[in-house]
mmCIF file of C-alpha atoms and ligand atoms in Angstrom:
data_model
loop_
_atom_site.group_PDB
_atom_site.id
_atom_site.type_symbol
_atom_site.label_atom_id
_atom_site.label_comp_id
_atom_site.label_asym_id
_atom_site.label_seq_id
_atom_site.Cartn_x
_atom_site.Cartn_y
_atom_site.Cartn_z
ATOM 1 C CA UNK A 1 0.000 0.000 0.000
ATOM 2 C CA UNK A 2 1.305 3.437 -0.807
ATOM 3 C CA UNK A 3 1.942 5.823 2.015
ATOM 4 C CA UNK A 4 -0.966 8.108 1.085
ATOM 5 C CA UNK A 5 -3.422 5.238 0.906
ATOM 6 C CA UNK A 6 -2.123 3.821 4.164
ATOM 7 C CA UNK A 7 -2.720 7.196 5.732
ATOM 8 C CA UNK A 8 -6.168 7.310 4.232
ATOM 9 C CA UNK A 9 -6.958 3.849 5.550
ATOM 10 C CA UNK A 10 -5.699 4.906 8.965
ATOM 11 C CA UNK A 11 -7.903 7.976 8.880
ATOM 12 C CA UNK A 12 -10.930 5.820 8.041
ATOM 13 C CA UNK A 13 -10.064 3.466 10.874
ATOM 14 C CA UNK A 14 -9.707 6.366 13.275
ATOM 15 C CA UNK A 15 -13.086 7.619 12.172
ATOM 16 C CA UNK A 16 -14.647 4.237 12.828
ATOM 17 C CA UNK A 17 -13.104 3.950 16.257
ATOM 18 C CA UNK A 18 -14.011 7.496 17.103
ATOM 19 C CA UNK A 19 -17.584 6.946 15.963
ATOM 20 C CA UNK A 20 -17.744 3.786 18.039
ATOM 21 C CA UNK A 21 -16.573 5.626 21.109
ATOM 22 C CA UNK A 22 -19.217 8.269 20.609
ATOM 23 C CA UNK A 23 -21.878 5.594 20.236
ATOM 24 C CA UNK A 24 -20.694 3.899 23.403
ATOM 25 C CA UNK A 25 -20.765 7.199 25.169
ATOM 26 C CA UNK A 26 -24.288 7.803 23.992
ATOM 27 C CA UNK A 27 -25.312 4.375 25.220
ATOM 28 C CA UNK A 28 -24.257 5.151 28.746
ATOM 29 C CA UNK A 29 -25.326 8.749 28.808
ATOM 30 C CA UNK A 30 -27.804 9.861 26.215
ATOM 31 C CA UNK A 31 -27.704 13.448 27.280
ATOM 32 C CA UNK A 32 -26.423 15.819 24.719
ATOM 33 C CA UNK A 33 -26.859 18.735 27.013
ATOM 34 C CA UNK A 34 -23.663 20.506 27.943
ATOM 35 C CA UNK A 35 -23.582 19.002 31.389
ATOM 36 C CA UNK A 36 -20.585 17.440 32.997
ATOM 37 C CA UNK A 37 -21.929 14.026 32.234
ATOM 38 C CA UNK A 38 -20.654 10.878 33.827
ATOM 39 C CA UNK A 39 -19.429 11.052 31.017
ATOM 40 C CA UNK A 40 -19.428 11.597 27.570
ATOM 41 C CA UNK A 41 -20.911 14.137 25.387
ATOM 42 C CA UNK A 42 -18.157 16.608 25.900
ATOM 43 C CA UNK A 43 -16.030 16.573 22.843
ATOM 44 C CA UNK A 44 -13.742 13.595 23.057
ATOM 45 C CA UNK A 45 -10.859 15.446 21.552
ATOM 46 C CA UNK A 46 -7.387 14.024 21.706
ATOM 47 C CA UNK A 47 -6.084 17.226 23.218
ATOM 48 C CA UNK A 48 -6.052 15.778 26.670
ATOM 49 C CA UNK A 49 -3.958 12.768 25.857
ATOM 50 C CA UNK A 50 -1.199 13.896 28.163
ATOM 51 C CA UNK A 51 -2.736 12.183 31.143
ATOM 52 C CA UNK A 52 -5.150 9.892 29.371
ATOM 53 C CA UNK A 53 -2.896 6.887 29.585
ATOM 54 C CA UNK A 54 -0.572 7.726 32.364
ATOM 55 C CA UNK A 55 1.742 5.154 33.786
ATOM 56 C CA UNK A 56 0.645 3.519 37.010
ATOM 57 C CA UNK A 57 0.532 6.341 39.450
ATOM 58 C CA UNK A 58 2.509 5.057 42.353
ATOM 59 C CA UNK A 59 3.629 8.372 43.584
ATOM 60 C CA UNK A 60 5.978 9.485 46.244
ATOM 61 C CA UNK A 61 4.778 9.504 49.760
ATOM 62 C CA UNK A 62 4.795 13.153 50.645
ATOM 63 C CA UNK A 63 1.159 12.772 51.549
ATOM 64 C CA UNK A 64 1.666 9.453 53.191
ATOM 65 C CA UNK A 65 2.078 10.874 56.627
ATOM 66 C CA UNK A 66 -1.470 12.109 56.604
ATOM 67 C CA UNK A 67 -2.886 8.652 55.933
ATOM 68 C CA UNK A 68 -0.200 6.522 57.499
ATOM 69 C CA UNK A 69 -1.684 6.784 60.918
ATOM 70 C CA UNK A 70 -2.263 3.197 61.846
ATOM 71 C CA UNK A 71 -3.546 4.387 65.166
ATOM 72 C CA UNK A 72 -6.133 6.562 63.502
ATOM 73 C CA UNK A 73 -8.771 4.013 64.284
ATOM 74 C CA UNK A 74 -12.200 3.706 62.846
ATOM 75 C CA UNK A 75 -13.029 6.651 60.670
ATOM 76 C CA UNK A 76 -10.910 8.887 62.786
ATOM 77 C CA UNK A 77 -9.946 11.930 60.827
ATOM 78 C CA UNK A 78 -8.748 15.420 61.276
ATOM 79 C CA UNK A 79 -10.412 17.667 58.760
ATOM 80 C CA UNK A 80 -7.412 19.947 58.864
ATOM 81 C CA UNK A 81 -5.069 17.192 57.721
ATOM 82 C CA UNK A 82 -5.156 16.694 53.985
ATOM 83 C CA UNK A 83 -5.461 13.031 53.190
ATOM 84 C CA UNK A 84 -5.165 11.632 49.722
ATOM 85 C CA UNK A 85 -5.301 7.977 48.848
ATOM 86 C CA UNK A 86 -5.506 5.624 45.948
ATOM 87 C CA UNK A 87 -2.057 6.397 44.582
ATOM 88 C CA UNK A 88 -0.478 3.207 45.862
ATOM 89 C CA UNK A 89 -1.315 -0.421 45.167
ATOM 90 C CA UNK A 90 0.189 -1.361 48.528
ATOM 91 C CA UNK A 91 0.349 0.794 51.614
ATOM 92 C CA UNK A 92 0.189 0.546 55.397
ATOM 93 C CA UNK A 93 0.746 -3.201 55.216
ATOM 94 C CA UNK A 94 -2.155 -3.827 52.848
ATOM 95 C CA UNK A 95 -2.047 -4.662 49.157
ATOM 96 C CA UNK A 96 -4.646 -4.764 46.414
ATOM 97 C CA UNK A 97 -4.069 -7.907 44.336
ATOM 98 C CA UNK A 98 -6.162 -8.161 41.191
ATOM 99 C CA UNK A 99 -6.515 -11.510 39.430
ATOM 100 C CA UNK A 100 -6.333 -9.749 36.112
ATOM 101 C CA UNK A 101 -6.010 -6.200 34.892
ATOM 102 C CA UNK A 102 -6.813 -6.526 31.180
ATOM 103 C CA UNK A 103 -10.344 -6.482 29.913
ATOM 104 C CA UNK A 104 -12.237 -5.967 26.711
ATOM 105 C CA UNK A 105 -14.582 -3.036 26.358
ATOM 106 C CA UNK A 106 -17.861 -4.444 27.547
ATOM 107 C CA UNK A 107 -20.944 -3.802 29.519
ATOM 108 C CA UNK A 108 -19.820 -6.153 32.243
ATOM 109 C CA UNK A 109 -16.308 -7.165 33.241
ATOM 110 C CA UNK A 110 -15.776 -9.476 36.193
ATOM 111 C CA UNK A 111 -13.255 -8.065 38.632
ATOM 112 C CA UNK A 112 -11.670 -10.437 41.121
ATOM 113 C CA UNK A 113 -9.218 -9.343 43.754
ATOM 114 C CA UNK A 114 -7.987 -9.797 47.269
ATOM 115 C CA UNK A 115 -6.816 -7.411 49.911
ATOM 116 C CA UNK A 116 -3.740 -9.008 51.403
ATOM 117 C CA UNK A 117 -1.695 -8.345 54.495
ATOM 118 C CA UNK A 118 2.078 -8.241 54.808
ATOM 119 C CA UNK A 119 2.273 -12.028 54.784
ATOM 120 C CA UNK A 120 0.186 -12.289 51.638
ATOM 121 C CA UNK A 121 -2.870 -13.619 53.412
ATOM 122 C CA UNK A 122 -6.298 -12.447 52.343
ATOM 123 C CA UNK A 123 -7.687 -9.911 54.766
ATOM 124 C CA UNK A 124 -11.231 -10.788 55.793
ATOM 125 C CA UNK A 125 -11.782 -8.604 58.796
ATOM 126 C CA UNK A 126 -13.261 -5.446 57.324
ATOM 127 C CA UNK A 127 -15.349 -2.909 59.128
ATOM 128 C CA UNK A 128 -18.602 -1.650 57.756
ATOM 129 C CA UNK A 129 -18.257 1.921 56.581
ATOM 130 C CA UNK A 130 -21.077 3.711 54.789
ATOM 131 C CA UNK A 131 -23.050 0.448 55.083
ATOM 132 C CA UNK A 132 -20.499 -1.641 53.155
ATOM 133 C CA UNK A 133 -17.318 -3.480 54.022
ATOM 134 C CA UNK A 134 -15.639 -2.406 50.822
ATOM 135 C CA UNK A 135 -16.384 0.233 48.243
ATOM 136 C CA UNK A 136 -14.888 0.079 44.789
ATOM 137 C CA UNK A 137 -14.617 3.098 42.539
ATOM 138 C CA UNK A 138 -13.496 2.640 38.941
ATOM 139 C CA UNK A 139 -12.672 5.707 36.875
ATOM 140 C CA UNK A 140 -11.212 6.014 33.422
ATOM 141 C CA UNK A 141 -8.073 8.077 33.762
ATOM 142 C CA UNK A 142 -9.604 10.991 31.881
ATOM 143 C CA UNK A 143 -12.502 10.758 34.411
ATOM 144 C CA UNK A 144 -15.004 10.388 31.573
ATOM 145 C CA UNK A 145 -16.279 7.100 33.031
ATOM 146 C CA UNK A 146 -17.150 6.697 36.707
ATOM 147 C CA UNK A 147 -18.363 3.558 38.459
ATOM 148 C CA UNK A 148 -19.136 2.875 42.100
ATOM 149 C CA UNK A 149 -19.761 -0.768 42.903
ATOM 150 C CA UNK A 150 -19.907 -3.012 45.945
ATOM 151 C CA UNK A 151 -18.058 -6.289 45.551
ATOM 152 C CA UNK A 152 -19.049 -9.357 47.533
ATOM 153 C CA UNK A 153 -16.476 -11.328 49.486
ATOM 154 C CA UNK A 154 -16.246 -15.096 49.229
ATOM 155 C CA UNK A 155 -15.384 -17.244 52.200
ATOM 156 C CA UNK A 156 -11.719 -17.380 51.176
ATOM 157 C CA UNK A 157 -11.464 -13.612 51.215
ATOM 158 C CA UNK A 158 -11.579 -13.053 47.448
ATOM 159 C CA UNK A 159 -13.818 -10.233 46.283
ATOM 160 C CA UNK A 160 -15.851 -10.258 43.080
ATOM 161 C CA UNK A 161 -17.878 -7.686 41.242
ATOM 162 C CA UNK A 162 -19.086 -6.960 37.739
ATOM 163 C CA UNK A 163 -18.325 -3.532 36.407
ATOM 164 C CA UNK A 164 -19.014 -1.944 33.050
ATOM 165 C CA UNK A 165 -15.897 -0.765 31.216
ATOM 166 C CA UNK A 166 -17.611 0.639 28.154
ATOM 167 C CA UNK A 167 -14.672 1.929 26.161
ATOM 168 C CA UNK A 168 -10.965 1.480 25.681
ATOM 169 C CA UNK A 169 -8.589 3.222 28.006
ATOM 170 C CA UNK A 170 -6.739 2.939 31.257
ATOM 171 C CA UNK A 171 -8.892 2.926 34.349
ATOM 172 C CA UNK A 172 -8.032 3.435 37.998
ATOM 173 C CA UNK A 173 -9.721 1.037 40.407
ATOM 174 C CA UNK A 174 -9.868 2.119 44.053
ATOM 175 C CA UNK A 175 -10.601 -0.235 46.911
ATOM 176 C CA UNK A 176 -11.870 1.846 49.804
ATOM 177 C CA UNK A 177 -12.162 -0.039 53.084
ATOM 178 C CA UNK A 178 -11.611 0.209 56.807
ATOM 179 C CA UNK A 179 -9.820 -2.212 59.081
ATOM 180 C CA UNK A 180 -8.620 -2.070 62.659
ATOM 181 C CA UNK A 181 -5.741 -0.017 61.273
ATOM 182 C CA UNK A 182 -8.085 2.651 59.992
ATOM 183 C CA UNK A 183 -9.272 3.738 56.603
ATOM 184 C CA UNK A 184 -7.385 2.526 53.537
ATOM 185 C CA UNK A 185 -7.677 3.420 49.882
ATOM 186 C CA UNK A 186 -5.573 1.344 47.514
ATOM 187 C CA UNK A 187 -5.535 1.794 43.771
ATOM 188 C CA UNK A 188 -4.507 -0.183 40.710
ATOM 189 C CA UNK A 189 -4.783 0.364 36.975
ATOM 190 C CA UNK A 190 -7.025 -1.642 34.663
ATOM 191 C CA UNK A 191 -6.445 -1.771 30.937
ATOM 192 C CA UNK A 192 -8.963 -1.976 28.145
ATOM 193 C CA UNK A 193 -6.924 -2.189 24.940
ATOM 194 C CA UNK A 194 -8.035 -0.284 21.907
ATOM 195 C CA UNK A 195 -7.968 3.132 20.403
ATOM 196 C CA UNK A 196 -8.561 5.697 23.093
ATOM 197 C CA UNK A 197 -10.154 9.075 22.630
ATOM 198 C CA UNK A 198 -9.403 10.790 25.927
ATOM 199 C CA UNK A 199 -11.861 13.503 26.824
ATOM 200 C CA UNK A 200 -10.873 16.905 28.074
ATOM 201 C CA UNK A 201 -11.888 17.671 31.626
ATOM 202 C CA UNK A 202 -15.270 19.378 31.561
ATOM 203 C CA UNK A 203 -15.117 23.085 32.286
ATOM 204 C CA UNK A 204 -16.038 24.128 35.814
ATOM 205 C CA UNK A 205 -19.769 24.705 36.242
ATOM 206 C CA UNK A 206 -21.987 24.605 39.263
ATOM 207 C CA UNK A 207 -25.059 22.758 38.006
ATOM 208 C CA UNK A 208 -25.266 19.273 36.558
ATOM 209 C CA UNK A 209 -28.177 17.103 35.506
ATOM 210 C CA UNK A 210 -28.303 13.753 37.280
ATOM 211 C CA UNK A 211 -27.705 10.541 35.378
ATOM 212 C CA UNK A 212 -29.121 7.276 36.680
ATOM 213 C CA UNK A 213 -27.508 3.852 36.494
ATOM 214 C CA UNK A 214 -28.884 3.331 33.015
ATOM 215 C CA UNK A 215 -27.440 6.558 31.785
ATOM 216 C CA UNK A 216 -30.788 8.317 31.686
ATOM 217 C CA UNK A 217 -31.315 11.943 32.619
ATOM 218 C CA UNK A 218 -35.059 11.650 32.068
ATOM 219 C CA UNK A 219 -35.901 12.315 35.722
ATOM 220 C CA UNK A 220 -34.912 15.918 35.138
ATOM 221 C CA UNK A 221 -33.071 16.346 38.414
ATOM 222 C CA UNK A 222 -30.560 19.167 38.530
ATOM 223 C CA UNK A 223 -28.046 19.505 41.319
ATOM 224 C CA UNK A 224 -26.257 22.718 42.088
ATOM 225 C CA UNK A 225 -22.972 22.920 43.942
ATOM 226 C CA UNK A 226 -22.612 25.799 46.331
ATOM 227 C CA UNK A 227 -19.177 26.392 47.791
ATOM 228 C CA UNK A 228 -17.027 29.361 48.676
ATOM 229 C CA UNK A 229 -13.844 29.880 46.656
ATOM 230 C CA UNK A 230 -11.795 26.787 47.432
ATOM 231 C CA UNK A 231 -8.262 27.159 48.757
ATOM 232 C CA UNK A 232 -5.677 24.435 49.100
ATOM 233 C CA UNK A 233 -5.275 23.078 52.589
ATOM 234 C CA UNK A 234 -8.418 24.662 54.014
ATOM 235 C CA UNK A 235 -11.527 22.829 55.074
ATOM 236 C CA UNK A 236 -14.283 23.669 52.640
ATOM 237 C CA UNK A 237 -17.959 22.894 52.928
ATOM 238 C CA UNK A 238 -19.447 21.713 49.650
ATOM 239 C CA UNK A 239 -23.196 21.978 49.610
ATOM 240 C CA UNK A 240 -25.355 20.345 46.967
ATOM 241 C CA UNK A 241 -29.019 21.131 46.368
ATOM 242 C CA UNK A 242 -31.289 19.045 44.145
ATOM 243 C CA UNK A 243 -34.250 20.439 42.229
ATOM 244 C CA UNK A 244 -36.702 19.041 39.707
ATOM 245 C CA UNK A 245 -38.442 21.371 37.341
ATOM 246 C CA UNK A 246 -37.001 24.181 39.377
ATOM 247 C CA UNK A 247 -38.628 22.974 42.600
ATOM 248 C CA UNK A 248 -36.593 21.676 45.536
ATOM 249 C CA UNK A 249 -36.949 17.926 45.891
ATOM 250 C CA UNK A 250 -38.941 16.808 48.921
ATOM 251 C CA UNK A 251 -36.140 14.570 50.104
ATOM 252 C CA UNK A 252 -32.942 12.824 49.262
ATOM 253 C CA UNK A 253 -33.420 9.176 50.183
ATOM 254 C CA UNK A 254 -30.848 7.448 52.379
ATOM 255 C CA UNK A 255 -27.933 6.145 50.345
ATOM 256 C CA UNK A 256 -25.079 4.335 52.071
ATOM 257 C CA UNK A 257 -26.256 5.717 55.377
ATOM 258 C CA UNK A 258 -26.300 9.341 54.339
ATOM 259 C CA UNK A 259 -28.030 11.710 51.967
ATOM 260 C CA UNK A 260 -25.212 11.461 49.494
ATOM 261 C CA UNK A 261 -21.812 9.971 48.764
ATOM 262 C CA UNK A 262 -19.027 12.114 47.350
ATOM 263 C CA UNK A 263 -15.822 11.084 45.612
ATOM 264 C CA UNK A 264 -13.203 13.731 44.817
ATOM 265 C CA UNK A 265 -10.283 13.032 42.486
ATOM 266 C CA UNK A 266 -7.297 15.231 41.725
ATOM 267 C CA UNK A 267 -6.497 15.965 38.100
ATOM 268 C CA UNK A 268 -3.172 14.590 36.962
ATOM 269 C CA UNK A 269 -2.688 11.671 39.317
ATOM 270 C CA UNK A 270 -6.283 10.845 40.258
ATOM 271 C CA UNK A 271 -5.430 11.092 43.925
ATOM 272 C CA UNK A 272 -8.512 10.098 45.901
ATOM 273 C CA UNK A 273 -9.688 12.530 48.538
ATOM 274 C CA UNK A 274 -11.374 11.530 51.709
ATOM 275 C CA UNK A 275 -14.452 13.647 52.183
ATOM 276 C CA UNK A 276 -16.990 13.430 54.933
ATOM 277 C CA UNK A 277 -20.699 14.128 55.111
ATOM 278 C CA UNK A 278 -21.362 16.945 57.513
ATOM 279 C CA UNK A 279 -24.739 15.549 58.478
ATOM 280 C CA UNK A 280 -24.977 13.425 61.599
ATOM 281 C CA UNK A 281 -23.144 13.854 64.868
ATOM 282 C CA UNK A 282 -20.557 11.182 64.097
ATOM 283 C CA UNK A 283 -19.271 13.174 61.188
ATOM 284 C CA UNK A 284 -19.866 16.666 62.307
ATOM 285 C CA UNK A 285 -16.701 18.679 62.656
ATOM 286 C CA UNK A 286 -18.290 22.002 63.194
ATOM 287 C CA UNK A 287 -17.161 23.235 59.802
ATOM 288 C CA UNK A 288 -20.394 21.992 58.365
ATOM 289 C CA UNK A 289 -22.673 22.227 61.347
ATOM 290 C CA UNK A 290 -26.196 22.896 60.105
ATOM 291 C CA UNK A 291 -24.720 23.147 56.653
ATOM 292 C CA UNK A 292 -27.521 21.061 55.168
ATOM 293 C CA UNK A 293 -30.703 22.283 56.754
ATOM 294 C CA UNK A 294 -32.931 21.541 53.782
ATOM 295 C CA UNK A 295 -34.351 18.176 52.818
ATOM 296 C CA UNK A 296 -33.057 18.476 49.255
ATOM 297 C CA UNK A 297 -29.513 19.259 50.315
ATOM 298 C CA UNK A 298 -26.469 17.285 51.264
ATOM 299 C CA UNK A 299 -23.113 18.659 52.257
ATOM 300 C CA UNK A 300 -19.561 17.549 52.831
ATOM 301 C CA UNK A 301 -16.387 18.797 54.408
ATOM 302 C CA UNK A 302 -13.362 18.457 52.147
ATOM 303 C CA UNK A 303 -9.772 19.569 52.360
ATOM 304 C CA UNK A 304 -8.146 19.777 48.959
ATOM 305 C CA UNK A 305 -4.440 19.291 49.615
ATOM 306 C CA UNK A 306 -3.028 21.207 46.660
ATOM 307 C CA UNK A 307 -4.069 23.784 44.095
ATOM 308 C CA UNK A 308 -5.381 22.635 40.759
ATOM 309 C CA UNK A 309 -8.456 21.016 39.331
ATOM 310 C CA UNK A 310 -10.441 18.229 40.907
ATOM 311 C CA UNK A 311 -13.366 16.143 39.790
ATOM 312 C CA UNK A 312 -16.320 15.616 42.108
ATOM 313 C CA UNK A 313 -18.753 12.727 41.734
ATOM 314 C CA UNK A 314 -21.811 13.016 43.928
ATOM 315 C CA UNK A 315 -24.231 10.125 44.197
ATOM 316 C CA UNK A 316 -27.612 10.223 45.856
ATOM 317 C CA UNK A 317 -30.910 8.376 45.702
ATOM 318 C CA UNK A 318 -34.252 9.684 44.495
ATOM 319 C CA UNK A 319 -37.267 7.561 43.548
ATOM 320 C CA UNK A 320 -35.338 4.493 44.616
ATOM 321 C CA UNK A 321 -32.571 4.994 42.086
ATOM 322 C CA UNK A 322 -28.977 6.003 42.593
ATOM 323 C CA UNK A 323 -28.092 9.046 40.545
ATOM 324 C CA UNK A 324 -24.799 10.671 39.769
ATOM 325 C CA UNK A 325 -23.740 14.225 39.060
ATOM 326 C CA UNK A 326 -20.216 15.401 38.486
ATOM 327 C CA UNK A 327 -18.315 18.640 38.605
ATOM 328 C CA UNK A 328 -14.930 20.109 37.916
ATOM 329 C CA UNK A 329 -13.730 22.479 40.622
ATOM 330 C CA UNK A 330 -10.723 24.765 40.718
ATOM 331 C CA UNK A 331 -8.725 24.972 43.903
ATOM 332 C CA UNK A 332 -6.601 28.046 44.435
ATOM 333 C CA UNK A 333 -3.407 28.494 46.420
HETATM 334 CU CU1 CU B 401 -19.662 2.278 48.021
#
């Protein structure tokens, strides 16, 4: 084949792959509104490739001290101490061991893994946190795909869960759990081979339309984020209010023991922030006292450790269905 025709064939192939990715995106999120979808719909340009397929992000441990407190105990936390997790596959004596890390793009991939201790034995003594013994978050490294699933543990300590990895790319899988040594968040990369069209981070905006587990926005629920200008290292209260047709929702139904569940990820390394609902005495640090007085609101206290952009994924339940909204926020120095 001549060089020009090879190029032409390549261009056609790119077009096919690109079209496929768009179709996949549409299948999981049919919204074409300019919302920060969970996601897809924002132009999947290749301009963001710089971090789309980053190498495994086992970073230095300058933040380790904040999370390395074995004596921290159950859900003990100091809101003033920035804590970021998920950057290491093994930390604090625990390791995340995945049976496999390569998958095909599919609606349902079976993840199997164990949490092991320093002797390589499967850990089985987990504490219930937010109603589950282990939470698993899976995010494509451009944050365009977000999953939150709850694996089940077999008697031998192996965990299993099905998760949809709808398009090619590198994904970060976080295992978020609590043991007698405190809260742990380990992370490992998953690979879905194929042509990747990394999406740019959505621009910051304060309102997003909720997507349900089927990718539908038909419920017409909009959630607005209200927060003061965010500064690195300071406790910030993030308040979310849900409306439908412009009217405040009557209630946010209990989800994982609270009115909402928030995941915050740092752009660049996908560092996983620990954020805490401000509702309920057990979690109330004062910073968010009476921060969520309305039935349609939920709020969290977060300390963003460094300046830059972060992605927020808020999940809540309305009409019996878990719904997700996402945001990009800028954190100043
Ligand atoms: Cu969970």
